[in-house]
PDB file of C-alpha atoms and ligand atoms in Angstrom:
ATOM      1  CA  MET A 512    -239.203  32.158   1.640  1.00  0.00           C
ATOM      2  CA  ARG A 513    -235.747  33.439   0.766  1.00  0.00           C
ATOM      3  CA  ARG A 514    -233.227  33.495   3.619  1.00  0.00           C
ATOM      4  CA  TYR A 515    -231.690  36.919   3.981  1.00  0.00           C
ATOM      5  CA  LEU A 516    -227.969  37.515   3.467  1.00  0.00           C
ATOM      6  CA  VAL A 517    -226.212  40.467   5.062  1.00  0.00           C
ATOM      7  CA  ALA A 518    -222.696  40.725   3.577  1.00  0.00           C
ATOM      8  CA  GLY A 519    -219.968  43.114   4.597  1.00  0.00           C
ATOM      9  CA  ASN A 520    -217.561  44.218   1.872  1.00  0.00           C
ATOM     10  CA  TRP A 521    -214.566  45.538   3.769  1.00  0.00           C
ATOM     11  CA  LYS A 522    -212.860  46.721   0.543  1.00  0.00           C
ATOM     12  CA  LEU A 523    -209.223  47.744   1.117  1.00  0.00           C
ATOM     13  CA  ASN A 524    -209.570  47.855   4.899  1.00  0.00           C
ATOM     14  CA  LYS A 525    -208.544  45.586   7.783  1.00  0.00           C
ATOM     15  CA  GLY A 526    -205.377  43.532   7.591  1.00  0.00           C
ATOM     16  CA  PRO A 527    -205.189  40.173   9.378  1.00  0.00           C
ATOM     17  CA  ALA A 528    -204.933  41.516  12.968  1.00  0.00           C
ATOM     18  CA  ALA A 529    -207.522  44.275  12.609  1.00  0.00           C
ATOM     19  CA  GLY A 530    -209.763  41.961  10.583  1.00  0.00           C
ATOM     20  CA  ALA A 531    -209.684  39.228  13.244  1.00  0.00           C
ATOM     21  CA  GLU A 532    -210.451  41.881  15.869  1.00  0.00           C
ATOM     22  CA  LEU A 533    -213.476  43.183  13.947  1.00  0.00           C
ATOM     23  CA  ALA A 534    -214.775  39.675  13.236  1.00  0.00           C
ATOM     24  CA  GLN A 535    -214.378  38.839  16.913  1.00  0.00           C
ATOM     25  CA  ALA A 536    -216.308  41.968  17.919  1.00  0.00           C
ATOM     26  CA  VAL A 537    -219.134  41.037  15.555  1.00  0.00           C
ATOM     27  CA  SER A 538    -219.168  37.457  16.864  1.00  0.00           C
ATOM     28  CA  ASN A 539    -219.303  38.691  20.428  1.00  0.00           C
ATOM     29  CA  LEU A 540    -222.290  40.889  19.672  1.00  0.00           C
ATOM     30  CA  LEU A 541    -224.073  37.967  17.937  1.00  0.00           C
ATOM     31  CA  GLN A 542    -223.159  35.449  20.669  1.00  0.00           C
ATOM     32  CA  GLY A 543    -225.993  33.097  21.527  1.00  0.00           C
ATOM     33  CA  ARG A 544    -228.363  34.574  18.943  1.00  0.00           C
ATOM     34  CA  GLU A 545    -230.175  32.417  16.483  1.00  0.00           C
ATOM     35  CA  LEU A 546    -230.406  34.321  13.201  1.00  0.00           C
ATOM     36  CA  LYS A 547    -233.058  33.882  10.563  1.00  0.00           C
ATOM     37  CA  GLY A 548    -230.574  34.604   7.772  1.00  0.00           C
ATOM     38  CA  ASP A 549    -226.917  34.429   6.796  1.00  0.00           C
ATOM     39  CA  VAL A 550    -224.106  36.794   7.752  1.00  0.00           C
ATOM     40  CA  LEU A 551    -220.926  37.161   5.738  1.00  0.00           C
ATOM     41  CA  VAL A 552    -217.791  39.290   5.919  1.00  0.00           C
ATOM     42  CA  CYS A 553    -215.497  39.772   2.932  1.00  0.00           C
ATOM     43  CA  PRO A 554    -212.070  40.990   4.028  1.00  0.00           C
ATOM     44  CA  PRO A 555    -209.022  41.492   1.815  1.00  0.00           C
ATOM     45  CA  TYR A 556    -207.460  38.186   0.668  1.00  0.00           C
ATOM     46  CA  VAL A 557    -204.659  38.178   3.237  1.00  0.00           C
ATOM     47  CA  SER A 558    -207.126  38.525   6.136  1.00  0.00           C
ATOM     48  CA  ILE A 559    -209.363  35.613   5.089  1.00  0.00           C
ATOM     49  CA  PRO A 560    -207.558  32.919   7.117  1.00  0.00           C
ATOM     50  CA  ALA A 561    -207.475  34.996  10.300  1.00  0.00           C
ATOM     51  CA  VAL A 562    -211.102  36.093   9.950  1.00  0.00           C
ATOM     52  CA  SER A 563    -212.199  32.532   9.119  1.00  0.00           C
ATOM     53  CA  ALA A 564    -210.466  31.232  12.247  1.00  0.00           C
ATOM     54  CA  VAL A 565    -212.457  33.648  14.372  1.00  0.00           C
ATOM     55  CA  ALA A 566    -215.654  32.953  12.485  1.00  0.00           C
ATOM     56  CA  ALA A 567    -215.383  29.128  12.780  1.00  0.00           C
ATOM     57  CA  GLY A 568    -218.325  27.825  14.782  1.00  0.00           C
ATOM     58  CA  ASN A 569    -220.284  31.058  14.844  1.00  0.00           C
ATOM     59  CA  PRO A 570    -222.865  32.416  12.407  1.00  0.00           C
ATOM     60  CA  VAL A 571    -220.438  34.699  10.595  1.00  0.00           C
ATOM     61  CA  MET A 572    -219.104  33.245   7.304  1.00  0.00           C
ATOM     62  CA  THR A 573    -216.128  34.537   5.351  1.00  0.00           C
ATOM     63  CA  GLY A 574    -215.991  35.520   1.687  1.00  0.00           C
ATOM     64  CA  ALA A 575    -213.607  37.119  -0.766  1.00  0.00           C
ATOM     65  CA  GLN A 576    -213.982  40.383  -2.723  1.00  0.00           C
ATOM     66  CA  ASN A 577    -212.583  39.019  -6.003  1.00  0.00           C
ATOM     67  CA  CYS A 578    -210.804  36.023  -7.518  1.00  0.00           C
ATOM     68  CA  ALA A 579    -208.775  35.061 -10.592  1.00  0.00           C
ATOM     69  CA  ASP A 580    -210.455  33.985 -13.794  1.00  0.00           C
ATOM     70  CA  GLN A 581    -208.036  31.046 -13.976  1.00  0.00           C
ATOM     71  CA  ASN A 582    -207.538  28.216 -11.526  1.00  0.00           C
ATOM     72  CA  GLU A 583    -203.737  27.972 -11.625  1.00  0.00           C
ATOM     73  CA  GLY A 584    -200.706  28.745 -13.712  1.00  0.00           C
ATOM     74  CA  ALA A 585    -198.536  31.676 -14.718  1.00  0.00           C
ATOM     75  CA  TYR A 586    -200.829  34.515 -13.609  1.00  0.00           C
ATOM     76  CA  THR A 587    -198.737  36.687 -11.347  1.00  0.00           C
ATOM     77  CA  GLY A 588    -200.563  38.237  -8.431  1.00  0.00           C
ATOM     78  CA  GLU A 589    -203.763  36.246  -8.823  1.00  0.00           C
ATOM     79  CA  VAL A 590    -205.664  34.075  -6.353  1.00  0.00           C
ATOM     80  CA  SER A 591    -208.005  31.304  -7.502  1.00  0.00           C
ATOM     81  CA  PRO A 592    -211.405  30.303  -6.131  1.00  0.00           C
ATOM     82  CA  SER A 593    -210.104  26.917  -4.968  1.00  0.00           C
ATOM     83  CA  MET A 594    -207.348  28.637  -2.974  1.00  0.00           C
ATOM     84  CA  LEU A 595    -209.934  30.961  -1.453  1.00  0.00           C
ATOM     85  CA  LYS A 596    -211.996  27.962  -0.424  1.00  0.00           C
ATOM     86  CA  GLU A 597    -208.970  26.385   1.225  1.00  0.00           C
ATOM     87  CA  ALA A 598    -208.367  29.656   3.094  1.00  0.00           C
ATOM     88  CA  GLY A 599    -211.917  29.583   4.495  1.00  0.00           C
ATOM     89  CA  ALA A 600    -214.039  31.563   2.019  1.00  0.00           C
ATOM     90  CA  ARG A 601    -217.568  30.415   1.228  1.00  0.00           C
ATOM     91  CA  TYR A 602    -218.613  33.238  -1.093  1.00  0.00           C
ATOM     92  CA  VAL A 603    -216.828  35.418  -3.651  1.00  0.00           C
ATOM     93  CA  ILE A 604    -217.993  38.893  -4.783  1.00  0.00           C
ATOM     94  CA  VAL A 605    -217.675  39.381  -8.536  1.00  0.00           C
ATOM     95  CA  ALA A 606    -218.114  42.457 -10.755  1.00  0.00           C
ATOM     96  CA  HIS A 607    -218.236  45.107  -8.042  1.00  0.00           C
ATOM     97  CA  SER A 608    -218.546  48.531  -9.710  1.00  0.00           C
ATOM     98  CA  GLU A 609    -215.135  49.505  -8.343  1.00  0.00           C
ATOM     99  CA  ARG A 610    -213.554  46.608 -10.248  1.00  0.00           C
ATOM    100  CA  ARG A 611    -215.611  47.377 -13.353  1.00  0.00           C
ATOM    101  CA  GLU A 612    -214.268  50.926 -13.223  1.00  0.00           C
ATOM    102  CA  TYR A 613    -210.715  50.740 -11.824  1.00  0.00           C
ATOM    103  CA  GLN A 614    -209.704  47.328 -13.212  1.00  0.00           C
ATOM    104  CA  ARG A 615    -211.782  47.629 -16.371  1.00  0.00           C
ATOM    105  CA  GLU A 616    -213.227  44.174 -15.833  1.00  0.00           C
ATOM    106  CA  THR A 617    -215.710  42.898 -18.375  1.00  0.00           C
ATOM    107  CA  ASP A 618    -218.426  40.304 -18.758  1.00  0.00           C
ATOM    108  CA  ASP A 619    -216.036  37.682 -20.163  1.00  0.00           C
ATOM    109  CA  SER A 620    -213.959  37.704 -17.004  1.00  0.00           C
ATOM    110  CA  PHE A 621    -217.084  37.745 -14.776  1.00  0.00           C
ATOM    111  CA  VAL A 622    -218.342  34.632 -16.545  1.00  0.00           C
ATOM    112  CA  ALA A 623    -214.997  32.840 -16.242  1.00  0.00           C
ATOM    113  CA  LYS A 624    -214.711  33.791 -12.567  1.00  0.00           C
ATOM    114  CA  ILE A 625    -218.220  32.717 -11.630  1.00  0.00           C
ATOM    115  CA  ASN A 626    -217.883  29.382 -13.416  1.00  0.00           C
ATOM    116  CA  LEU A 627    -214.669  28.673 -11.469  1.00  0.00           C
ATOM    117  CA  ILE A 628    -216.308  29.806  -8.223  1.00  0.00           C
ATOM    118  CA  HIS A 629    -219.095  27.308  -8.810  1.00  0.00           C
ATOM    119  CA  GLN A 630    -216.675  24.544  -9.795  1.00  0.00           C
ATOM    120  CA  ALA A 631    -214.843  25.123  -6.500  1.00  0.00           C
ATOM    121  CA  GLY A 632    -218.112  24.662  -4.611  1.00  0.00           C
ATOM    122  CA  LEU A 633    -218.318  28.334  -3.601  1.00  0.00           C
ATOM    123  CA  LYS A 634    -221.171  30.800  -4.061  1.00  0.00           C
ATOM    124  CA  ALA A 635    -220.858  33.902  -6.220  1.00  0.00           C
ATOM    125  CA  ILE A 636    -222.256  37.351  -5.424  1.00  0.00           C
ATOM    126  CA  PHE A 637    -222.661  39.060  -8.790  1.00  0.00           C
ATOM    127  CA  CYS A 638    -222.884  42.870  -8.575  1.00  0.00           C
ATOM    128  CA  TYR A 639    -224.558  45.114 -11.112  1.00  0.00           C
ATOM    129  CA  GLY A 640    -226.168  48.545 -11.163  1.00  0.00           C
ATOM    130  CA  GLU A 641    -226.464  51.732 -13.150  1.00  0.00           C
ATOM    131  CA  LYS A 642    -224.462  54.970 -12.928  1.00  0.00           C
ATOM    132  CA  LEU A 643    -226.004  58.324 -12.102  1.00  0.00           C
ATOM    133  CA  GLU A 644    -225.980  59.571 -15.724  1.00  0.00           C
ATOM    134  CA  GLU A 645    -227.673  56.365 -16.805  1.00  0.00           C
ATOM    135  CA  ARG A 646    -230.420  56.761 -14.231  1.00  0.00           C
ATOM    136  CA  LYS A 647    -230.909  60.427 -15.126  1.00  0.00           C
ATOM    137  CA  ALA A 648    -231.252  59.402 -18.779  1.00  0.00           C
ATOM    138  CA  GLY A 649    -234.012  56.924 -17.847  1.00  0.00           C
ATOM    139  CA  GLN A 650    -231.700  54.010 -18.665  1.00  0.00           C
ATOM    140  CA  ALA A 651    -231.599  52.263 -15.296  1.00  0.00           C
ATOM    141  CA  GLN A 652    -233.647  49.225 -16.320  1.00  0.00           C
ATOM    142  CA  ALA A 653    -231.918  48.901 -19.710  1.00  0.00           C
ATOM    143  CA  VAL A 654    -228.450  48.977 -18.081  1.00  0.00           C
ATOM    144  CA  VAL A 655    -229.418  46.443 -15.456  1.00  0.00           C
ATOM    145  CA  LYS A 656    -230.943  44.151 -18.078  1.00  0.00           C
ATOM    146  CA  ALA A 657    -227.788  44.323 -20.250  1.00  0.00           C
ATOM    147  CA  GLN A 658    -225.545  43.564 -17.245  1.00  0.00           C
ATOM    148  CA  LEU A 659    -227.620  40.532 -16.273  1.00  0.00           C
ATOM    149  CA  GLU A 660    -227.984  39.324 -19.880  1.00  0.00           C
ATOM    150  CA  GLY A 661    -224.255  39.662 -20.507  1.00  0.00           C
ATOM    151  CA  VAL A 662    -223.405  37.147 -17.793  1.00  0.00           C
ATOM    152  CA  LEU A 663    -226.212  34.920 -16.428  1.00  0.00           C
ATOM    153  CA  PRO A 664    -227.058  32.916 -19.596  1.00  0.00           C
ATOM    154  CA  ARG A 665    -223.372  32.117 -20.090  1.00  0.00           C
ATOM    155  CA  LEU A 666    -222.876  30.494 -16.685  1.00  0.00           C
ATOM    156  CA  GLU A 667    -222.459  26.738 -16.739  1.00  0.00           C
ATOM    157  CA  SER A 668    -224.335  25.845 -13.571  1.00  0.00           C
ATOM    158  CA  ALA A 669    -225.877  28.895 -11.913  1.00  0.00           C
ATOM    159  CA  ASP A 670    -228.785  28.277  -9.615  1.00  0.00           C
ATOM    160  CA  ALA A 671    -230.488  30.040  -6.741  1.00  0.00           C
ATOM    161  CA  TYR A 672    -228.273  28.200  -4.269  1.00  0.00           C
ATOM    162  CA  ASN A 673    -224.839  29.052  -5.692  1.00  0.00           C
ATOM    163  CA  THR A 674    -225.555  32.503  -7.102  1.00  0.00           C
ATOM    164  CA  VAL A 675    -226.606  35.705  -5.330  1.00  0.00           C
ATOM    165  CA  LEU A 676    -227.234  39.000  -7.089  1.00  0.00           C
ATOM    166  CA  ALA A 677    -226.364  42.386  -5.622  1.00  0.00           C
ATOM    167  CA  TYR A 678    -228.014  45.431  -7.119  1.00  0.00           C
ATOM    168  CA  GLU A 679    -225.738  48.363  -6.337  1.00  0.00           C
ATOM    169  CA  PRO A 680    -226.630  51.637  -8.003  1.00  0.00           C
ATOM    170  CA  VAL A 681    -223.213  53.221  -8.489  1.00  0.00           C
ATOM    171  CA  TRP A 682    -224.467  56.650  -7.390  1.00  0.00           C
ATOM    172  CA  ALA A 683    -225.368  55.197  -3.972  1.00  0.00           C
ATOM    173  CA  ILE A 684    -222.047  53.496  -3.219  1.00  0.00           C
ATOM    174  CA  GLY A 685    -220.124  55.266  -0.503  1.00  0.00           C
ATOM    175  CA  THR A 686    -221.968  58.502  -1.149  1.00  0.00           C
ATOM    176  CA  GLY A 687    -224.419  58.466   1.735  1.00  0.00           C
ATOM    177  CA  GLU A 688    -227.162  58.668  -0.845  1.00  0.00           C
ATOM    178  CA  THR A 689    -229.408  55.612  -0.684  1.00  0.00           C
ATOM    179  CA  ALA A 690    -231.907  54.432  -3.283  1.00  0.00           C
ATOM    180  CA  THR A 691    -235.422  55.193  -2.082  1.00  0.00           C
ATOM    181  CA  PRO A 692    -237.483  52.124  -1.183  1.00  0.00           C
ATOM    182  CA  GLU A 693    -239.489  52.697  -4.393  1.00  0.00           C
ATOM    183  CA  GLN A 694    -236.349  52.856  -6.559  1.00  0.00           C
ATOM    184  CA  ALA A 695    -234.862  49.765  -4.952  1.00  0.00           C
ATOM    185  CA  GLN A 696    -238.055  47.706  -5.133  1.00  0.00           C
ATOM    186  CA  GLU A 697    -238.610  48.682  -8.731  1.00  0.00           C
ATOM    187  CA  ILE A 698    -235.179  47.519  -9.914  1.00  0.00           C
ATOM    188  CA  HIS A 699    -235.226  44.423  -7.702  1.00  0.00           C
ATOM    189  CA  ALA A 700    -238.620  43.307  -9.019  1.00  0.00           C
ATOM    190  CA  TYR A 701    -237.454  44.075 -12.551  1.00  0.00           C
ATOM    191  CA  SER A 702    -234.189  42.120 -12.001  1.00  0.00           C
ATOM    192  CA  ARG A 703    -236.171  39.130 -10.760  1.00  0.00           C
ATOM    193  CA  GLN A 704    -238.268  39.260 -13.897  1.00  0.00           C
ATOM    194  CA  VAL A 705    -235.111  39.362 -16.084  1.00  0.00           C
ATOM    195  CA  VAL A 706    -233.651  36.421 -14.118  1.00  0.00           C
ATOM    196  CA  GLY A 707    -236.907  34.552 -14.763  1.00  0.00           C
ATOM    197  CA  ASP A 708    -236.570  35.117 -18.482  1.00  0.00           C
ATOM    198  CA  LEU A 709    -232.927  34.014 -18.470  1.00  0.00           C
ATOM    199  CA  LEU A 710    -232.836  31.178 -15.921  1.00  0.00           C
ATOM    200  CA  GLY A 711    -236.459  30.215 -15.416  1.00  0.00           C
ATOM    201  CA  ALA A 712    -239.193  31.154 -12.973  1.00  0.00           C
ATOM    202  CA  THR A 713    -238.168  28.768 -10.190  1.00  0.00           C
ATOM    203  CA  VAL A 714    -234.615  30.064 -10.062  1.00  0.00           C
ATOM    204  CA  ALA A 715    -235.898  33.639 -10.112  1.00  0.00           C
ATOM    205  CA  GLU A 716    -238.282  32.997  -7.255  1.00  0.00           C
ATOM    206  CA  HIS A 717    -235.519  31.535  -5.033  1.00  0.00           C
ATOM    207  CA  MET A 718    -232.551  33.665  -6.039  1.00  0.00           C
ATOM    208  CA  ARG A 719    -231.479  36.219  -3.436  1.00  0.00           C
ATOM    209  CA  ILE A 720    -231.089  39.781  -4.664  1.00  0.00           C
ATOM    210  CA  LEU A 721    -229.195  42.044  -2.240  1.00  0.00           C
ATOM    211  CA  TYR A 722    -229.287  45.815  -2.192  1.00  0.00           C
ATOM    212  CA  GLY A 723    -226.019  47.740  -1.868  1.00  0.00           C
ATOM    213  CA  GLY A 724    -225.228  51.437  -1.572  1.00  0.00           C
ATOM    214  CA  SER A 725    -225.099  53.427   1.671  1.00  0.00           C
ATOM    215  CA  CYS A 726    -227.084  50.834   3.580  1.00  0.00           C
ATOM    216  CA  LYS A 727    -226.861  51.504   7.320  1.00  0.00           C
ATOM    217  CA  PRO A 728    -228.613  50.602  10.599  1.00  0.00           C
ATOM    218  CA  GLY A 729    -231.128  53.419  10.097  1.00  0.00           C
ATOM    219  CA  ASN A 730    -232.418  52.209   6.687  1.00  0.00           C
ATOM    220  CA  ALA A 731    -231.667  48.483   6.719  1.00  0.00           C
ATOM    221  CA  ARG A 732    -235.033  47.388   8.044  1.00  0.00           C
ATOM    222  CA  GLU A 733    -236.979  49.330   5.452  1.00  0.00           C
ATOM    223  CA  LEU A 734    -234.781  48.304   2.506  1.00  0.00           C
ATOM    224  CA  ILE A 735    -234.426  44.641   3.464  1.00  0.00           C
ATOM    225  CA  GLY A 736    -238.135  44.518   4.234  1.00  0.00           C
ATOM    226  CA  LEU A 737    -239.036  45.259   0.603  1.00  0.00           C
ATOM    227  CA  PRO A 738    -240.640  42.297  -1.173  1.00  0.00           C
ATOM    228  CA  ASP A 739    -237.801  41.681  -3.641  1.00  0.00           C
ATOM    229  CA  VAL A 740    -234.845  42.732  -1.456  1.00  0.00           C
ATOM    230  CA  ASP A 741    -233.273  39.743   0.254  1.00  0.00           C
ATOM    231  CA  GLY A 742    -230.451  41.356   2.185  1.00  0.00           C
ATOM    232  CA  GLY A 743    -227.623  43.814   1.743  1.00  0.00           C
ATOM    233  CA  LEU A 744    -224.084  44.094   0.453  1.00  0.00           C
ATOM    234  CA  ILE A 745    -222.647  46.798   2.640  1.00  0.00           C
ATOM    235  CA  GLY A 746    -219.299  48.610   2.601  1.00  0.00           C
ATOM    236  CA  GLY A 747    -218.605  51.493   4.977  1.00  0.00           C
ATOM    237  CA  ALA A 748    -221.087  50.592   7.720  1.00  0.00           C
ATOM    238  CA  THR A 749    -219.624  47.109   8.172  1.00  0.00           C
ATOM    239  CA  LEU A 750    -216.274  48.425   9.413  1.00  0.00           C
ATOM    240  CA  LYS A 751    -217.814  49.093  12.829  1.00  0.00           C
ATOM    241  CA  ALA A 752    -219.112  46.013  14.639  1.00  0.00           C
ATOM    242  CA  GLU A 753    -222.084  47.867  16.184  1.00  0.00           C
ATOM    243  CA  ASP A 754    -223.230  49.262  12.855  1.00  0.00           C
ATOM    244  CA  PHE A 755    -222.877  45.914  11.127  1.00  0.00           C
ATOM    245  CA  VAL A 756    -224.918  44.224  13.827  1.00  0.00           C
ATOM    246  CA  GLY A 757    -227.405  47.107  13.632  1.00  0.00           C
ATOM    247  CA  ILE A 758    -227.953  46.196   9.990  1.00  0.00           C
ATOM    248  CA  ILE A 759    -228.323  42.524  10.917  1.00  0.00           C
ATOM    249  CA  ASP A 760    -230.901  43.615  13.488  1.00  0.00           C
ATOM    250  CA  GLY A 761    -232.733  45.493  10.710  1.00  0.00           C
ATOM    251  CA  ALA A 762    -232.713  42.353   8.560  1.00  0.00           C
ATOM    252  CA  GLU A 763    -234.005  40.267  11.468  1.00  0.00           C
ATOM    253  CA  ALA A 764    -236.795  42.755  12.110  1.00  0.00           C
ATOM    254  CA  ALA A 765    -237.668  42.862   8.398  1.00  0.00           C
ATOM    255  CA  ASN A 766    -237.947  39.088   8.426  1.00  0.00           C
ATOM    256  CA  GLY A 767    -239.902  38.943  11.635  1.00  0.00           C
TER     257      GLY A 767
HETATM  258  P1  LIG B 628    -221.272  51.349   0.831  1.00  0.00           P
HETATM  259  O1  LIG B 628    -220.656  50.301  -0.248  1.00  0.00           O
HETATM  260  O2  LIG B 628    -222.167  50.531   1.742  1.00  0.00           O
HETATM  261  O3  LIG B 628    -220.088  51.905   1.538  1.00  0.00           O
HETATM  262  O4  LIG B 628    -222.072  52.345   0.064  1.00  0.00           O
HETATM  263  C1  LIG B 628    -221.436  49.267  -0.739  1.00  0.00           C
HETATM  264  C2  LIG B 628    -220.579  48.445  -1.640  1.00  0.00           C
HETATM  265  O5  LIG B 628    -219.741  49.000  -2.386  1.00  0.00           O
HETATM  266  O6  LIG B 628    -220.746  47.209  -1.685  1.00  0.00           O
END
């Protein structure tokens, strides 16, 4: 049985004060509840300490949205995984489609980042997913396979404990358009098969694969209830405590 993970990607929203307030509101709504899965929020770097302070002792963990591909040195503006760990992060998102597109990040840097994340004792959430034109051209599986093959076999110590995958079809991110349950299950099952080929059947069976792209309280239960979907990586809907907890409720119901 894979434990679900519901992760909020706050993107460029919520500075330290607003972030702590949102984390507190989520904590309050979850007060006294025993969850069957894991809950994570990923604020901007500068908000990680404040959010982690609120989250200490409750079921909400803190993560980062990115990290450097170096651990220290003359890399102006960068933040390393070990620093993120010291600030309170437990997970780091890598290879989000917005970073692939706006920062032109490539497989080499994803590999370097994830290896450092693992060396720091943190868990990586590796994002991948096809664009609309690629899906329309019938290339969704081929793109997903290439993205997984470009990174997973090159990781030094990836396992189902320290690595989480997040399938995020680019056409569904922030658009209000969600993958249908059939589309999501198809790619998730296919991804698990590819992971099996690359890292072995046991890792594939235990590795969590999250769905991301316009996930909200109204569709969370159905999506997270799919056989190969083990949670969600959610942007917009996690900026309101009630909606985020609504998605957690969906994950709880799906795992009931
Ligand atoms: P969205 O973003 O939930 O706002 O579509 C998902 C993501 O980018 O991780």
